[in-house]
Amino acid sequence: MTLELGFQTRSDEAFRAAVVSGLSRKQKSIPCCWLYDARGSDLFNAITRVEDYYPTRTETEIVSQNAQDMANFCGEGAVLLEYGAGSGIKTEILIDALRAPRLYLPIDIAADELAQTTSRIAKRFPRLDVFPIVADFTRDFDLPPALPLGPRTAFFPGSTIGNLNLREAIAFLSRMHRHVGAAIIGVDLKKDVRTLLSAYDDSAGVTAAFNLNLLARINRELDGAFPLDRFIHEARWNQTESAVEMHLVSLDSRVVTLAGRDFTFFSGESIHTESSRKYDLVTFGSLAETAGWRVSQSWRDRAGQFAVLSLDAVS
């Protein structure tokens, strides 16, 4: 059974406001959630299949090898919430291992991909109720009233927690604490910088196309005039933030018009579009504790590149 599609929390006006506000700052920036229009979602799915991008295949392997342990952690009759559901491939592995799950609530800002994911999972698990919610999980939103009884567990794979700064991460984990009593979350671990930068600037150029698609979206939806051949994708390591940053760099000085506004770029100036922070287990454990969680178990790959952690609410 598939319930009606949930509510929409983003709009064309919100996209315009985010772009105009972000490009008005000294360090131009646009929140990474706006990378995921229909084309952006397709390109990100392509990124997960390139050789240089290790997180998806590594985490998928971890979930596949430990699905029964994770299902035992969720408990029988679980209500599973997934923040940033995307294509939901790893979720299928977990759902398949669950004992009599009651309800799956995928939450994502990309409505088109969410509808596709909902349809696919509903067909594979016809006895499972599915209630998709179109929402920005980095902001407060309400869950459907009268959720069925049973344990509620959050699933947050893909190292998406790394896209949030410290304040945002604590706010998200606190919000998740209000929604559920347990969670399974993917965390990308610190490693050598060369491996990290290759993952966010793959040799096939898929990540570059993904990043540049944001400018194409602005041109299409906000009457923008970005010359796509005069901006390039660049991945940078920020040691202070322990993060890989994605930037769109202007190759020359110019004025770009969009949404009826003019924005000046100098040669070499960039738009910061995403940060992906990397953790060690001690640092992430401390972060989780700040929001009322305790790390109860960790599953890792042999190379120690990635971890999937179970969290219990403690307050």
C-alpha positions in Angstrom: 0.0 0.0 0.0 1.3 3.5 -0.9 -0.2 6.5 0.8 -0.6 9.9 -0.8 2.5 11.8 -1.5 3.5 14.0 1.5 3.8 17.7 1.6 6.1 20.1 -0.3 8.2 22.4 1.7 10.3 24.0 -1.1 9.1 26.2 -3.9 10.4 28.2 -6.9 10.4 31.3 -4.6 12.5 29.5 -2.1 15.0 28.5 -4.8 15.2 32.1 -6.0 15.6 33.4 -2.5 18.4 31.0 -1.7 20.3 31.8 -4.9 20.0 35.6 -4.6 20.9 35.5 -0.9 23.9 33.2 -1.5 25.3 35.1 -4.4 25.1 38.3 -2.4 27.6 37.1 0.2 31.3 37.8 0.2 32.0 34.1 -0.3 29.3 33.3 -2.8 27.5 30.0 -1.9 24.3 28.1 -2.6 23.0 25.3 -0.3 23.8 21.9 -1.7 20.1 20.8 -1.5 19.5 22.8 -4.7 21.9 20.5 -6.7 19.2 17.9 -6.8 16.7 18.7 -9.5 15.7 15.8 -11.7 18.9 16.1 -13.8 21.0 16.6 -10.7 19.6 13.5 -9.1 20.3 11.4 -12.2 23.9 12.7 -12.3 24.4 12.0 -8.6 23.2 8.4 -9.1 25.8 8.2 -11.9 28.5 9.5 -9.5 27.8 6.6 -7.2 28.8 4.2 -9.9 32.2 5.7 -10.9 35.4 4.1 -9.7 36.7 7.1 -7.9 33.6 7.5 -5.7 34.1 4.9 -2.9 31.4 5.9 -0.3 28.3 4.3 -2.0 29.8 1.0 -2.9 31.6 0.8 0.5 28.5 1.6 2.5 26.4 -0.7 0.4 28.8 -3.6 1.1 28.7 -2.8 4.9 24.9 -2.8 4.9 24.7 -6.0 2.8 27.1 -7.8 5.1 25.4 -6.6 8.3 21.8 -6.2 7.3 20.6 -8.8 9.8 22.3 -7.1 12.7 20.8 -3.8 11.7 17.4 -5.4 11.4 17.7 -6.8 14.9 18.6 -3.3 16.1 15.5 -1.9 14.5 13.3 -4.6 16.0 10.2 -6.4 14.9 7.3 -4.2 13.5 9.6 -1.2 12.9 8.5 2.1 11.5 11.5 3.2 9.3 12.1 6.9 8.5 14.8 7.7 5.9 16.1 11.2 5.7 17.4 12.1 2.2 16.1 8.9 0.7 17.3 9.5 -2.8 17.2 6.3 -4.9 16.8 4.1 -1.8 19.0 1.3 -3.0 20.6 0.6 0.4 17.2 0.9 2.0 15.9 -2.0 0.1 18.6 -4.2 1.6 17.6 -3.1 5.1 13.9 -3.4 4.5 14.4 -6.9 3.1 16.0 -8.0 6.4 13.4 -6.4 8.7 10.9 -8.6 10.5 7.3 -7.5 9.7 8.1 -3.7 9.2 4.9 -1.6 9.6 5.7 1.6 7.7 8.4 3.2 5.6 8.6 7.0 5.4 11.1 8.2 2.8 11.9 11.9 3.1 13.5 13.9 0.4 13.5 17.3 -1.3 13.7 15.9 -4.8 10.0 15.1 -5.5 10.5 13.4 -8.8 13.1 10.9 -7.6 11.1 10.4 -4.4 8.1 9.3 -6.4 10.2 6.9 -8.4 11.7 5.4 -5.2 8.4 5.1 -3.5 6.9 3.3 -6.5 9.8 0.9 -6.8 9.9 0.0 -3.1 6.1 -0.4 -2.9 6.2 -2.8 -5.8 9.0 -4.9 -4.2 7.4 -4.9 -0.8 3.6 -4.9 -1.5 2.7 -5.6 2.2 4.6 -2.5 3.4 2.9 0.8 3.8 4.9 3.6 2.3 4.3 7.3 3.0 6.7 9.6 1.1 7.3 13.1 2.4 8.7 15.9 0.2 10.6 18.0 2.7 13.9 19.6 3.5 15.1 17.4 6.4 17.5 20.2 7.5 14.5 22.2 8.6 11.7 21.4 11.1 8.8 19.5 9.6 6.0 17.5 11.1 5.5 13.7 10.8 2.1 12.4 9.8 -0.3 12.1 12.7 -1.3 8.7 14.2 1.8 6.8 13.1 1.4 3.1 13.9 2.7 1.7 17.2 6.1 0.0 17.2 9.7 1.1 17.3 10.7 4.0 15.2 14.1 4.0 13.6 15.8 6.6 11.4 17.9 5.5 8.5 20.4 8.1 7.3 22.9 6.5 4.9 25.2 8.0 2.4 27.4 10.2 4.7 24.9 13.1 4.2 25.6 14.1 7.8 28.9 15.4 6.4 27.1 18.1 4.3 26.0 19.8 7.5 28.2 22.1 9.5 28.4 21.7 13.3 25.4 23.8 14.1 23.3 22.2 11.4 24.4 18.7 12.3 23.4 19.2 16.0 20.1 20.7 14.9 19.4 17.7 12.6 20.4 15.1 15.2 18.2 16.9 17.7 15.3 16.9 15.3 15.8 13.2 14.6 15.8 12.6 18.3 12.3 14.1 18.5 11.1 11.9 15.7 12.5 8.5 16.7 14.2 6.6 19.5 16.9 4.8 17.4 18.9 5.5 14.3 21.3 4.0 11.8 23.6 6.5 10.2 26.4 6.4 7.6 29.6 8.4 8.4 32.5 8.9 6.0 35.8 8.5 7.9 39.0 10.6 7.6 41.5 9.3 5.2 44.3 10.5 2.8 43.4 13.7 1.0 44.2 12.3 -2.5 41.5 9.6 -2.1 39.1 12.2 -0.9 39.7 14.7 -3.6 39.5 12.0 -6.3 36.0 11.0 -5.0 34.7 14.6 -5.5 36.5 15.3 -8.8 36.3 12.0 -10.6 38.3 11.3 -13.7 35.2 10.7 -15.8 34.0 14.3 -15.1 30.6 13.2 -13.7 30.9 15.2 -10.5 31.9 18.3 -12.6 28.7 17.8 -14.7 26.7 17.4 -11.5 28.0 20.7 -10.0 27.7 22.7 -13.2 24.1 21.5 -13.6 23.3 23.9 -10.8 24.1 26.8 -13.1 22.1 25.3 -15.9 19.2 25.0 -13.4 19.6 28.7 -12.5 19.6 29.7 -16.2 16.4 27.6 -16.8 14.4 28.4 -13.7 15.6 31.9 -12.8 16.3 33.4 -16.2 20.0 33.3 -15.5 22.7 34.1 -17.9 25.6 32.0 -16.7 27.9 31.0 -19.6 28.5 27.3 -18.6 31.7 27.1 -20.5 33.3 29.9 -18.4 32.8 28.2 -15.0 34.7 25.1 -13.9 34.2 22.5 -11.1 36.8 22.4 -8.4 37.2 20.2 -5.3 39.2 21.6 -2.4 40.3 20.2 0.9 39.6 22.4 3.9 41.8 21.2 6.7 40.2 23.4 9.4 36.7 22.0 8.7 38.0 18.5 7.8 35.9 18.7 4.7 36.0 18.4 0.9 34.5 21.5 -0.6 32.9 21.7 -4.1 33.2 25.1 -5.8 32.2 26.5 -9.2 35.0 28.8 -10.3 34.7 31.7 -12.7 37.4 31.7 -15.4 37.1 35.5 -16.0 35.6 38.7 -14.7 32.0 39.2 -15.6 28.5 40.3 -14.5 25.8 37.6 -14.5 22.2 38.5 -14.5 19.5 36.3 -12.9 16.1 36.8 -11.4 16.3 40.5 -12.4 19.6 41.0 -10.4 23.2 41.6 -11.5 26.0 39.7 -9.7 29.7 40.6 -10.3 32.3 37.9 -10.5 36.1 38.4 -10.6 38.4 36.0 -12.3 39.0 33.0 -10.0 36.0 33.8 -7.7 34.0 30.8 -6.7 30.5 29.7 -5.7 30.7 27.3 -2.8 28.1 24.6 -3.5 28.9 21.7 -1.0 31.0 20.7 1.9 31.4 17.0 2.9 32.9 16.7 6.3 34.9 13.7 7.4 34.8 12.3 10.9 36.6 9.9 13.2 34.5 7.8 15.5 35.4 9.7 18.6 34.5 13.1 17.2 31.2 11.8 15.8 30.4 10.1 19.0 30.8 13.4 20.9 28.7 15.2 18.3 25.9 12.6 18.7 26.0 12.9 22.5 25.5 16.6 22.3 22.1 15.9 20.6 21.1 13.2 23.1 22.4 10.1 21.3 24.8 7.3 22.2 26.7 5.2 19.6 25.9 1.6 20.5 27.5 -0.2 17.6 29.6 0.4 14.5 30.1 -1.6 11.3 33.0 -0.8 9.1 34.7 -2.0 6.0 38.1 -3.7 6.2 40.0 -0.7 4.9 38.4 1.6 7.5 37.1 4.0 4.9 33.5 4.2 6.0 31.3 3.4 9.1 27.6 2.7 9.6 26.7 3.4 13.2 23.7 2.6 15.4 22.5 5.3 17.8 20.2 5.0 20.8 18.4 7.9 22.3 19.6 8.6 25.9 17.7 11.7 26.9 
